Coordinates of C-alpha atoms in Angstrom, one line a residue:
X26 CA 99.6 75.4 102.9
X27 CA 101.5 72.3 101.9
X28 CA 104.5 74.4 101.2
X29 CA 104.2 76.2 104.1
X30 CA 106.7 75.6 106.9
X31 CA 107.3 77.2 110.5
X32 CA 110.9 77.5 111.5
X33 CA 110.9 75.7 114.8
X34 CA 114.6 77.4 116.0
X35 CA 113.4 80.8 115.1
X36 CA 109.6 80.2 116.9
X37 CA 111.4 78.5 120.3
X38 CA 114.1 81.6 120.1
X39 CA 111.7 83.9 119.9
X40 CA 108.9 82.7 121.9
X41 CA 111.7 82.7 124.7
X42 CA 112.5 86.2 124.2
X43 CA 108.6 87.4 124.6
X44 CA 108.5 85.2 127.9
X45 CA 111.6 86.5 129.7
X46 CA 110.7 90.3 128.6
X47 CA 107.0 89.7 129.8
X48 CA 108.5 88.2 132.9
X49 CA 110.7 90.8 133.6
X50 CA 108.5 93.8 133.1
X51 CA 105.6 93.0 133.8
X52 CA 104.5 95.8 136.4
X53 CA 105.6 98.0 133.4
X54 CA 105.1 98.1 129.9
X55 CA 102.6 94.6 130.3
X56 CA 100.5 96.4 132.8
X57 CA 100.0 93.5 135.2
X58 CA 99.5 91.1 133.2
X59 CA 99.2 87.9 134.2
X60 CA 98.2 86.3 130.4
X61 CA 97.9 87.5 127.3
X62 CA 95.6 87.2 124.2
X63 CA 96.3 88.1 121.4
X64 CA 93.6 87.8 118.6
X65 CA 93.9 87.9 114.5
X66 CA 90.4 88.2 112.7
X67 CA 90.2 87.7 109.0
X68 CA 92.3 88.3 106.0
X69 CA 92.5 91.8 104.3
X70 CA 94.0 92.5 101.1
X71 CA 94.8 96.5 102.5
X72 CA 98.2 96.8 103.6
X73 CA 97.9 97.1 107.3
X74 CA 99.9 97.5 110.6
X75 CA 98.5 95.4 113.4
X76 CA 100.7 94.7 116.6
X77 CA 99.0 91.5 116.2
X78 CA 99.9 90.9 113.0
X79 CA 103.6 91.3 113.7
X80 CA 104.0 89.1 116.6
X81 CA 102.5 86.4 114.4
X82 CA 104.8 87.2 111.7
X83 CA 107.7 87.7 114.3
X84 CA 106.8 83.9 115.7
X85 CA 105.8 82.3 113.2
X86 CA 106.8 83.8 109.7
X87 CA 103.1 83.7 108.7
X88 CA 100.2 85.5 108.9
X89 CA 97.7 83.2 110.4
X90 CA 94.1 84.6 110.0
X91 CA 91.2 83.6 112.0
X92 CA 93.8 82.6 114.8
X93 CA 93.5 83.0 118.5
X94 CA 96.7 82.8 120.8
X95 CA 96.9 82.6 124.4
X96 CA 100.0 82.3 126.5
X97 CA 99.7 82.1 130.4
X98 CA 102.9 81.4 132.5
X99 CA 103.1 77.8 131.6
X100 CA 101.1 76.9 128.5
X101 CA 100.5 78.0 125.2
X102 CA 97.3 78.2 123.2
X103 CA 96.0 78.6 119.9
X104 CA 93.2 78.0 118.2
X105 CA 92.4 78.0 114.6
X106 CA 91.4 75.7 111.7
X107 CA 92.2 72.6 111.0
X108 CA 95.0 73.4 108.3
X109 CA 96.7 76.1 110.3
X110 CA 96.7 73.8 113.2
X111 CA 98.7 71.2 110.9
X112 CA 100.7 73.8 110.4
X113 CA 101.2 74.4 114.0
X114 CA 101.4 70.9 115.4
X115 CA 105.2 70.1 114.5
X116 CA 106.2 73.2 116.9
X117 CA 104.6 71.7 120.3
X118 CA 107.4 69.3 121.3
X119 CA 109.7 71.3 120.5
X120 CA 107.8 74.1 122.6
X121 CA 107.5 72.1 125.5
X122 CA 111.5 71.2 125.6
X123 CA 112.8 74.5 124.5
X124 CA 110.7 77.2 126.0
X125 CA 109.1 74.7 128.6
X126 CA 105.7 75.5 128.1
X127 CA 103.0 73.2 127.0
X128 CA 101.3 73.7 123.8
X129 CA 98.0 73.2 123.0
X130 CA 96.9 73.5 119.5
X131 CA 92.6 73.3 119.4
X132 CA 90.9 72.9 116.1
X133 CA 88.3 75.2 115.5
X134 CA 85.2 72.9 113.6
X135 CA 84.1 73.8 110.0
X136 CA 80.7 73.5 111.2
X137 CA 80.8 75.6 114.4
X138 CA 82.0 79.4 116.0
X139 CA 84.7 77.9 118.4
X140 CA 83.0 79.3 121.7
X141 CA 83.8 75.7 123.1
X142 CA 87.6 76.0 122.6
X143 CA 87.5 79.7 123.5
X144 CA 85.7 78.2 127.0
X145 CA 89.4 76.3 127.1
X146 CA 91.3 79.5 126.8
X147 CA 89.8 81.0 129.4
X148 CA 90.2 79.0 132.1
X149 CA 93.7 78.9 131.2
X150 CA 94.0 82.4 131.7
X151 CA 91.6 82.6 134.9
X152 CA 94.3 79.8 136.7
X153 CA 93.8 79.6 140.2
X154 CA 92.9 82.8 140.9
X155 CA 90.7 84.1 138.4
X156 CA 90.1 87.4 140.7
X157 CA 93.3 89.0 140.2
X158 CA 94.0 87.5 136.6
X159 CA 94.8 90.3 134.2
X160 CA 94.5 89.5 130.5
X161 CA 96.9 91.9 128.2
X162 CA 94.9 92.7 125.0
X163 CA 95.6 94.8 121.9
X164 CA 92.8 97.0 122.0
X165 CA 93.3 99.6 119.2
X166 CA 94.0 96.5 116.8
X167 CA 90.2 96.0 115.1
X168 CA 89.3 92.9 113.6
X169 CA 87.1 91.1 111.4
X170 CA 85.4 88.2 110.8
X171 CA 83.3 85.5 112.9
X172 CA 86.4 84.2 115.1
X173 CA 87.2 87.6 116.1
X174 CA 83.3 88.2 117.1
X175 CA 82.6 85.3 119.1
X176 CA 86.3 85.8 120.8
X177 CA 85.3 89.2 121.9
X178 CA 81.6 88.2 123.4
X179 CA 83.1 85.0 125.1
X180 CA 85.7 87.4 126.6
X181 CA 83.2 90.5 127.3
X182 CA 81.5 87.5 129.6
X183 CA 84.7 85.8 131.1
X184 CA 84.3 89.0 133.7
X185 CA 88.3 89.2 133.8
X186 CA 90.2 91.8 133.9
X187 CA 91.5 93.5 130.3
X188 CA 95.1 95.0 130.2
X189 CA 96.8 97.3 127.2
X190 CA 99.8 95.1 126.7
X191 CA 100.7 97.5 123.1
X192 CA 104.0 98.9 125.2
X193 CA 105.5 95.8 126.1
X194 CA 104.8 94.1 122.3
X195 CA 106.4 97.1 121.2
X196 CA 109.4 97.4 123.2
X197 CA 109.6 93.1 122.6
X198 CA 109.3 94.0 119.0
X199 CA 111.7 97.2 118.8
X200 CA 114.9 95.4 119.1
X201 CA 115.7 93.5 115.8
X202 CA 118.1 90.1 115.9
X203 CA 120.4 89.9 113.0
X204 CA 118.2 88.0 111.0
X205 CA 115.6 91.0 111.2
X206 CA 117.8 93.6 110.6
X207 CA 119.5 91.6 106.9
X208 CA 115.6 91.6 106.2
X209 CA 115.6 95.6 106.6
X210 CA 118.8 96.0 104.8
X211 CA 117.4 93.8 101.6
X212 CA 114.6 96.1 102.3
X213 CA 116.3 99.3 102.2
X214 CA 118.7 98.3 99.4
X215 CA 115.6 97.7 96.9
X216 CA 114.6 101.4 98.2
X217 CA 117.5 102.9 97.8
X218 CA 118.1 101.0 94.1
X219 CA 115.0 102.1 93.0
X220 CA 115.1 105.6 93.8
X221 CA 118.8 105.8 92.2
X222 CA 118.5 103.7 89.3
X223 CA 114.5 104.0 88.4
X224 CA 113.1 107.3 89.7
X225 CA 116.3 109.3 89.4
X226 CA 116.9 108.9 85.1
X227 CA 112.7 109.1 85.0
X228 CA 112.7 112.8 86.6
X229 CA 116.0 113.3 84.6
X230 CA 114.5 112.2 81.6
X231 CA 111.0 114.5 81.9
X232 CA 112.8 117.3 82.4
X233 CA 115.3 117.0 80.0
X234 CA 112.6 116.2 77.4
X235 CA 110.3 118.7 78.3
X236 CA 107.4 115.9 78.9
X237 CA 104.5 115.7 80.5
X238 CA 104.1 112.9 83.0
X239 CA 101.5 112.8 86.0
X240 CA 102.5 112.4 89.6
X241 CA 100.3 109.2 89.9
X242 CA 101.7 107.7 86.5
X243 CA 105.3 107.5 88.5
X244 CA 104.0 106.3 91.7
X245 CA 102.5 103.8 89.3
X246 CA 105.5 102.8 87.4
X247 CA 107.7 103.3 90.5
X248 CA 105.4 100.7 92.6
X249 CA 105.7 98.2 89.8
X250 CA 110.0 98.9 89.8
X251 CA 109.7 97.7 93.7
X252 CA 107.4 94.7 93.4
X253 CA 109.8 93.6 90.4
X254 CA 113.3 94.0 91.7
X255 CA 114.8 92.6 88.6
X256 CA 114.3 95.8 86.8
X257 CA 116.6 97.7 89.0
X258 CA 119.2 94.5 88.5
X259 CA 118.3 93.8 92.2
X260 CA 118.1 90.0 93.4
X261 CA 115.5 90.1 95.3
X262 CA 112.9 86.7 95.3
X263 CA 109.5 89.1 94.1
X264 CA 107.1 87.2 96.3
X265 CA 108.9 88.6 99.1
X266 CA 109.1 92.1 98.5
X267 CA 106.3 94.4 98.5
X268 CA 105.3 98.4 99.3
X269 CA 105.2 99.5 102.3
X270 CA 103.1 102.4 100.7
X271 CA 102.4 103.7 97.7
X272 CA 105.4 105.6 96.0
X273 CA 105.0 109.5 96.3
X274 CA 106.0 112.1 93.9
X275 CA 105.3 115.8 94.9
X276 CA 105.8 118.8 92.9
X277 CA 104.7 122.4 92.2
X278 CA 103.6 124.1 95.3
X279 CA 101.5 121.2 96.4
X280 CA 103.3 119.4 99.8
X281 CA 102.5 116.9 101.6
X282 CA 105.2 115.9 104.8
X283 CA 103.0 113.2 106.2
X284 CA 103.4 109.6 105.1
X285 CA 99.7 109.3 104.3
X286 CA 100.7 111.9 101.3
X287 CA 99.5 110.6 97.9
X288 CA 100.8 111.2 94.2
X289 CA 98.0 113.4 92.3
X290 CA 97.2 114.0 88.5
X291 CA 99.5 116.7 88.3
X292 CA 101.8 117.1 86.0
X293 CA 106.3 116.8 87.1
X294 CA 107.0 120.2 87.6
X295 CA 110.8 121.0 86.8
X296 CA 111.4 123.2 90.3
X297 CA 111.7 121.3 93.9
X298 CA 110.2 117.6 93.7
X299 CA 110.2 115.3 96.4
X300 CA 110.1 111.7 95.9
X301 CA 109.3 109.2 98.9
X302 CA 109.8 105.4 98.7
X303 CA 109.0 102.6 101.5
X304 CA 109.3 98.7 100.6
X305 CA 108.9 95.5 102.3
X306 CA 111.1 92.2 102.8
X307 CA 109.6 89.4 104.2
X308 CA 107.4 91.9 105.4
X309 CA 110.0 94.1 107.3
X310 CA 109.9 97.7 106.4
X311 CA 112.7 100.2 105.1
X312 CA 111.7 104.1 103.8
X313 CA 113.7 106.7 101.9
X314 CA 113.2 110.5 100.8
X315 CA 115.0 112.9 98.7
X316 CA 114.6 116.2 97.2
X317 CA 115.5 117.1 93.9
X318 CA 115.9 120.9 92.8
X319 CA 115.8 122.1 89.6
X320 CA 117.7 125.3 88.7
X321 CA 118.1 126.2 92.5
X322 CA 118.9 129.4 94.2
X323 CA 121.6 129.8 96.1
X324 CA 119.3 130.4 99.0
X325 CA 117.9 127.1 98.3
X326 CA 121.7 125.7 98.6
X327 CA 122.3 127.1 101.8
X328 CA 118.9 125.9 103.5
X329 CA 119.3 122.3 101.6
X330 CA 123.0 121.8 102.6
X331 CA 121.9 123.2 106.5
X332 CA 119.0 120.3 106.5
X333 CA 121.1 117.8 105.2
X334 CA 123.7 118.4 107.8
X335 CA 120.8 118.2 110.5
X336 CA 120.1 114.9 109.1
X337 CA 123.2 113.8 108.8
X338 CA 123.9 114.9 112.7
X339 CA 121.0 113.2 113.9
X340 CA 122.2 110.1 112.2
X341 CA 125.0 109.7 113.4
X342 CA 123.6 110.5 117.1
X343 CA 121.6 107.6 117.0
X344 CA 124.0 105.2 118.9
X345 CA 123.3 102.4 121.5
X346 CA 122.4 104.7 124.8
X347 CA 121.3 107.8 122.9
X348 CA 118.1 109.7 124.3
X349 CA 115.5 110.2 121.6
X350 CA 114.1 113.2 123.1
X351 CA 117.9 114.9 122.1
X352 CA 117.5 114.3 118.1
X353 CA 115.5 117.9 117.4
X354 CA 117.5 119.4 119.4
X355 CA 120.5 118.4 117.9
X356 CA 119.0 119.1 114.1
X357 CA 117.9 122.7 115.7
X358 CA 121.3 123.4 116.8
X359 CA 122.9 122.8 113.2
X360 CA 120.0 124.8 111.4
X361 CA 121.2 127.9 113.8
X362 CA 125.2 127.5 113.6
X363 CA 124.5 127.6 109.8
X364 CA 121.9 130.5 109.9
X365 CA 118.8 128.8 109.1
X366 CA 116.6 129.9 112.2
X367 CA 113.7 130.1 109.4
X368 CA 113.9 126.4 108.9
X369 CA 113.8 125.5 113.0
X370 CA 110.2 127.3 112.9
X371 CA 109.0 124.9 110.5
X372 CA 110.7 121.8 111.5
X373 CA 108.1 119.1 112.6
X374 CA 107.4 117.7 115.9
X375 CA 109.2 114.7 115.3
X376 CA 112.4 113.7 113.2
X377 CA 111.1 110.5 112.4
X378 CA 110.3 106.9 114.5
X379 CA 111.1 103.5 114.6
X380 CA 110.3 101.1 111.6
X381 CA 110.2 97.1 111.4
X382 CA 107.1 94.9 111.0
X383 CA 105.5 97.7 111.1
X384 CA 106.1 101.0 108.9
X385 CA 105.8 103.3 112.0
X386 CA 106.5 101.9 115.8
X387 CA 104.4 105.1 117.3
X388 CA 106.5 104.2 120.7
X389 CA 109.6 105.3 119.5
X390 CA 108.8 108.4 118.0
X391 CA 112.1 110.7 117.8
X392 CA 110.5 113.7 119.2
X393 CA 111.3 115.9 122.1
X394 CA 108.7 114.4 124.2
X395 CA 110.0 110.9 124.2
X396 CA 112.0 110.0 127.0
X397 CA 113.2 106.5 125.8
X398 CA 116.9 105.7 124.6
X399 CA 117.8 104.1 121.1
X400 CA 119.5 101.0 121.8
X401 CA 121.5 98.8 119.3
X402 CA 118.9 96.5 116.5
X403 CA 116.9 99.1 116.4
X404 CA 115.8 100.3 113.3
X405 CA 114.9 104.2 112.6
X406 CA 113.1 105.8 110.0
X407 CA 114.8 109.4 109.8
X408 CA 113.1 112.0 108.3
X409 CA 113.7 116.0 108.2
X410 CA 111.3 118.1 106.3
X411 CA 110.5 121.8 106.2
X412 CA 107.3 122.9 104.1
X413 CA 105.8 126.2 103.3
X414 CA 108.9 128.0 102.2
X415 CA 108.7 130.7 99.1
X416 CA 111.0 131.3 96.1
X417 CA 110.0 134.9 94.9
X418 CA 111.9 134.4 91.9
X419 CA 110.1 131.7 90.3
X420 CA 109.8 131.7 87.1
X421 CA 105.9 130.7 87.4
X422 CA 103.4 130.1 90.3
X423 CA 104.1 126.5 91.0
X424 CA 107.3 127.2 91.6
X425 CA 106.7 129.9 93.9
X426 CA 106.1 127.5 97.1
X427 CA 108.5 124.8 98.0
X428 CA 109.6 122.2 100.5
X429 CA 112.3 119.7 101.7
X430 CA 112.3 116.6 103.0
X431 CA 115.1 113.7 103.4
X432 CA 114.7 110.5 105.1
X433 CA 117.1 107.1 105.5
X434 CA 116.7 103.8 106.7
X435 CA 119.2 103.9 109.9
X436 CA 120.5 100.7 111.8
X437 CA 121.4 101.4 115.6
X438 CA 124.9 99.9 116.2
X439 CA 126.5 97.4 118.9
X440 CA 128.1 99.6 121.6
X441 CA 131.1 101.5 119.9
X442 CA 130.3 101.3 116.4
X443 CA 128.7 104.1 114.2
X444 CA 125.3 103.9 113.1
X445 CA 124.6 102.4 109.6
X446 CA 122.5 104.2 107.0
X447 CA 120.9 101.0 105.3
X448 CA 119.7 103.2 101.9
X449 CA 123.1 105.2 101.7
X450 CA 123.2 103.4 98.2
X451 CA 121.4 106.0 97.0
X452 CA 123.3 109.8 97.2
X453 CA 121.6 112.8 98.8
X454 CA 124.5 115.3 98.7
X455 CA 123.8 119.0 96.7
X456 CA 125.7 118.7 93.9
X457 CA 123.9 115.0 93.2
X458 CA 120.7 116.8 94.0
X459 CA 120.3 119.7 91.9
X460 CA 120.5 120.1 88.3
X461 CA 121.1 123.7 86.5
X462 CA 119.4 123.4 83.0
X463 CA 119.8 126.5 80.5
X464 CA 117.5 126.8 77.1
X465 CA 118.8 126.2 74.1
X466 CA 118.9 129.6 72.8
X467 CA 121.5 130.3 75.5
X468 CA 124.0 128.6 73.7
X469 CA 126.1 125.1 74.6
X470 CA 128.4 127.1 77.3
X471 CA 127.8 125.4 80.8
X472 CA 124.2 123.6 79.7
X473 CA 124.0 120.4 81.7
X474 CA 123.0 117.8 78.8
X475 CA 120.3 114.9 81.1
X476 CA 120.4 111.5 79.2
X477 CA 117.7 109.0 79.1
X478 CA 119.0 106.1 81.3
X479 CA 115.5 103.7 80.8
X480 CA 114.8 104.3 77.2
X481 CA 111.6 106.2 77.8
X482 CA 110.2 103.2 79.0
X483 CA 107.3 103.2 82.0
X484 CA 106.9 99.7 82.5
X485 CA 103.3 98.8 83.6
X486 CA 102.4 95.8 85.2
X487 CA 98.5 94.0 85.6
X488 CA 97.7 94.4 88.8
X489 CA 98.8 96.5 91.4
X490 CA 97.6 97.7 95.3
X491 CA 97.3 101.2 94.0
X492 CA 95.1 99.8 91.0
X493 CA 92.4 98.7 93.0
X494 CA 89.8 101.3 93.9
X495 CA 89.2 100.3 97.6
X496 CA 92.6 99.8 97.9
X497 CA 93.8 102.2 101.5
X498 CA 97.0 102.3 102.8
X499 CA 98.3 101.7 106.5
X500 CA 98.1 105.5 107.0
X501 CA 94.9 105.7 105.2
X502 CA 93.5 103.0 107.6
X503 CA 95.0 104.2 111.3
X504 CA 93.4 107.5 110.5
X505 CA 90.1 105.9 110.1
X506 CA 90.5 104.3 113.1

């Protein structure tokens, strides 16, 4: 980790932040409490979402594995090994003068489990009055790995009092500083860049050719567009961009809406195919969706052009103030004016949620059931999708039943400024849409002529997360849970 450096302006900042918000709601979304603990077991190569994970990455810029943290009113402890600690040490003057609280960095022996430094942490957090000490936890994070064990019996002893402290991490974590929200934009762009410039001539290409390519193949070759930014002329550094889950590619009849959707061995099917792409910078999350339709109906026209003003609506509606609970309502409302009462049956619960460290911030679902407000450096994921519809003139059976779906990367404004759609690089209008191909037998007339835009190439590279077998995604792995 010689390389390795934490930025001590960015840790003091931030570390501030998490103890005036902790200190200000307390009673609420902290539960009570009076410390908090907050444990990272061992390294995985699965993509995963851990609240823990993200405040490490949100303090520190690093993932620090086999790390415990404690922070009590006045002091701050962590414990780990004896490189990670050297990584630490430089932060605790400037700890002690900027957020004035004293840091205490214990080393946890090669040779032993760290029960003895975990008997430290503890009576920090019992104080002076260990009876009515609370200690916020992240229960529904699991870990691995021998730190992680010993923590949880030395605690499971301690006989104080554990507190859910996931609300007031995720409220802490919801609001993104400027800094935060460039990394979703870089993010988003590479999304947005990808899906234009990469997927876009790929689908063109296959159906213009008449060829035969499997869903997986372009998740494949899509994955290895995002983890290489230079092929879509994106200057991006690689080592800081990554998925944020595999690429999906669905097409004839077989729809999946929910983000743990995966590409199959199916064959492109030249009717409705939906593409969905999230990416990473510097581990901050961005997602896009966008359907593409094949010789369309002008039934098809009408419900895509009613959706995408739903989205659009709801998009704009997400200002600094604005109740998330209102966002179906609003996309209902559109559907009706234009006629589309068909699609408000099928619309899902929620229009989407907020995104950052992690993919999905489950707290700030945009559903009718959540009562919070959007407020500005937030960062939404907004998605409208209706499955299950039919085209009885199909011109075969996988084209028969279809499905929409359209999501952007959306940036909460300052008070009085419009919200900004981070992946708006990448067009979702009809008429860039939809493409109405004719045989060749019908003659040149109005025959819309696709050209290859990549040279046929699907570029391939060694290893990727979707290569490996017992490889599971973040959706894959909250299921499980």
């Amino acid at each position: 980790m010689a390389d390795v450096k934490i930025d001590p302006d960015t840790f003091c900042k931030r570390l501030n932040k998490l103890k005036d918000h902790w200190k200000e709601h307390t009673s609420g979304p902290w539960a009570g409490a009076t410390s908090l603990s907050i444990v990272v077991g061992g390294a995985s190569e699965d993509l995963r979402y851990l609240k823990s994970i993200s405040l490490q990455l949100w303090l520190f810029g690093y993932e620090l594995p086999d790390t415990i943290m404690v922070l009590t009113q006045s002091e701050l402890h962590m414990l780990t090994s004896a490189k990670k600690a050297a990584l630490l040490q430089p932060l605790v003057e400037r700890c002690e003068s900027d957020v004035h609280l004293k840091m205490i960095v214990h080393v946890k022996p090669k040779a032993e489990d760290g029960s003895e430094q975990m008997q430290t942490m503890i009576s920090a957090m019992k104080g002076d009055n260990a009876e009515g000490a609370k200690v916020g936890m992240l229960p529904k994070d699991k870990h691995t790995g021998k730190v992680a064990e010993v923590y949880e019996s030395v605690l499971d002893k301690s006989g104080l009092e554990l507190v859910d402290c996931h609300s007031g991490l995720a409220d802490l974590l919801a609001i993104k500083d400027p800094s935060e929200v460039l990394n979703v934009k870089k993010a988003a762009m590479l999304a947005s860049k990808v899906m234009k410039d990469f997927v876009v001539p790929q689908i063109e290409r296959i159906v213009d050719e008449n060829k035969k390519v499997k869903h997986s193949k372009l998740s494949t070759a899509t994955e290895e567009a995002i983890v290489d930014p230079s092929k879509v002329n994106v200057k991006l550094r690689a080592d800081n961009v990554d998925i944020a889950y595999p690429p999906i590619f669905q097409s004839g009849g077989n729809y999946d809406l929910k983000v743990s959707a995966f590409s199959d061995d199916s064959n492109l099917h030249d009717g409705v195919i939906l593409v969905s792409i999230g990416t990473r910078y510097a581990s901050y999350c961005a997602n896009i969706s966008r359907t593409y339709v094949i010789n369309p109906t002008k039934k098809q026209e009408e419900e895509y052009n009613a959706l995408l003003a739903a989205h659009e609506t709801v998009m704009a509606s997400l200002v600094d103030g604005a109740r998330l609970a209102d966002m179906v309502g609003k996309a209902a409302e559109v559907l009706r004016a234009r006629g589309q009462e068909h699609l408000v049956d099928r619309l899902g619960k929620n229009l989407g949620f907020g995104m950052g460290l992690e993919f999905r911030e489950s707290g700030h679902m945009l559903s009718a059931k959540n009562e919070g407000k959007a407020h500005a450096g937030m960062v939404f994921n907004v998605c409208i999708g209706v499955p299950d519809l039919v085209n009885p003139d199909a011109k075969d059976s996988r084209g028969r039943t279809y499905a929409y779906q359209i999501a952007d990367t959306v940036v909460v404004p300052a008070v009085g400024k419009e919200s900004e759609i981070a992946t708006n690089a990448c067009p979702r209008l009809w008429q860039k849409v939809s493409y109405t191909l004719k045989d060749d037998d019908e003659g040149d007339g109005d025959e819309v002529k696709l050209e290859d835009m990549t040279n046929g190439a699907l570029p391939l590279r060694k290893t990727l997360r979707s290569d490996d077998p017992t490889y599971k995604s973040a959706e894959q792995l909250r299921k499980e849970k």
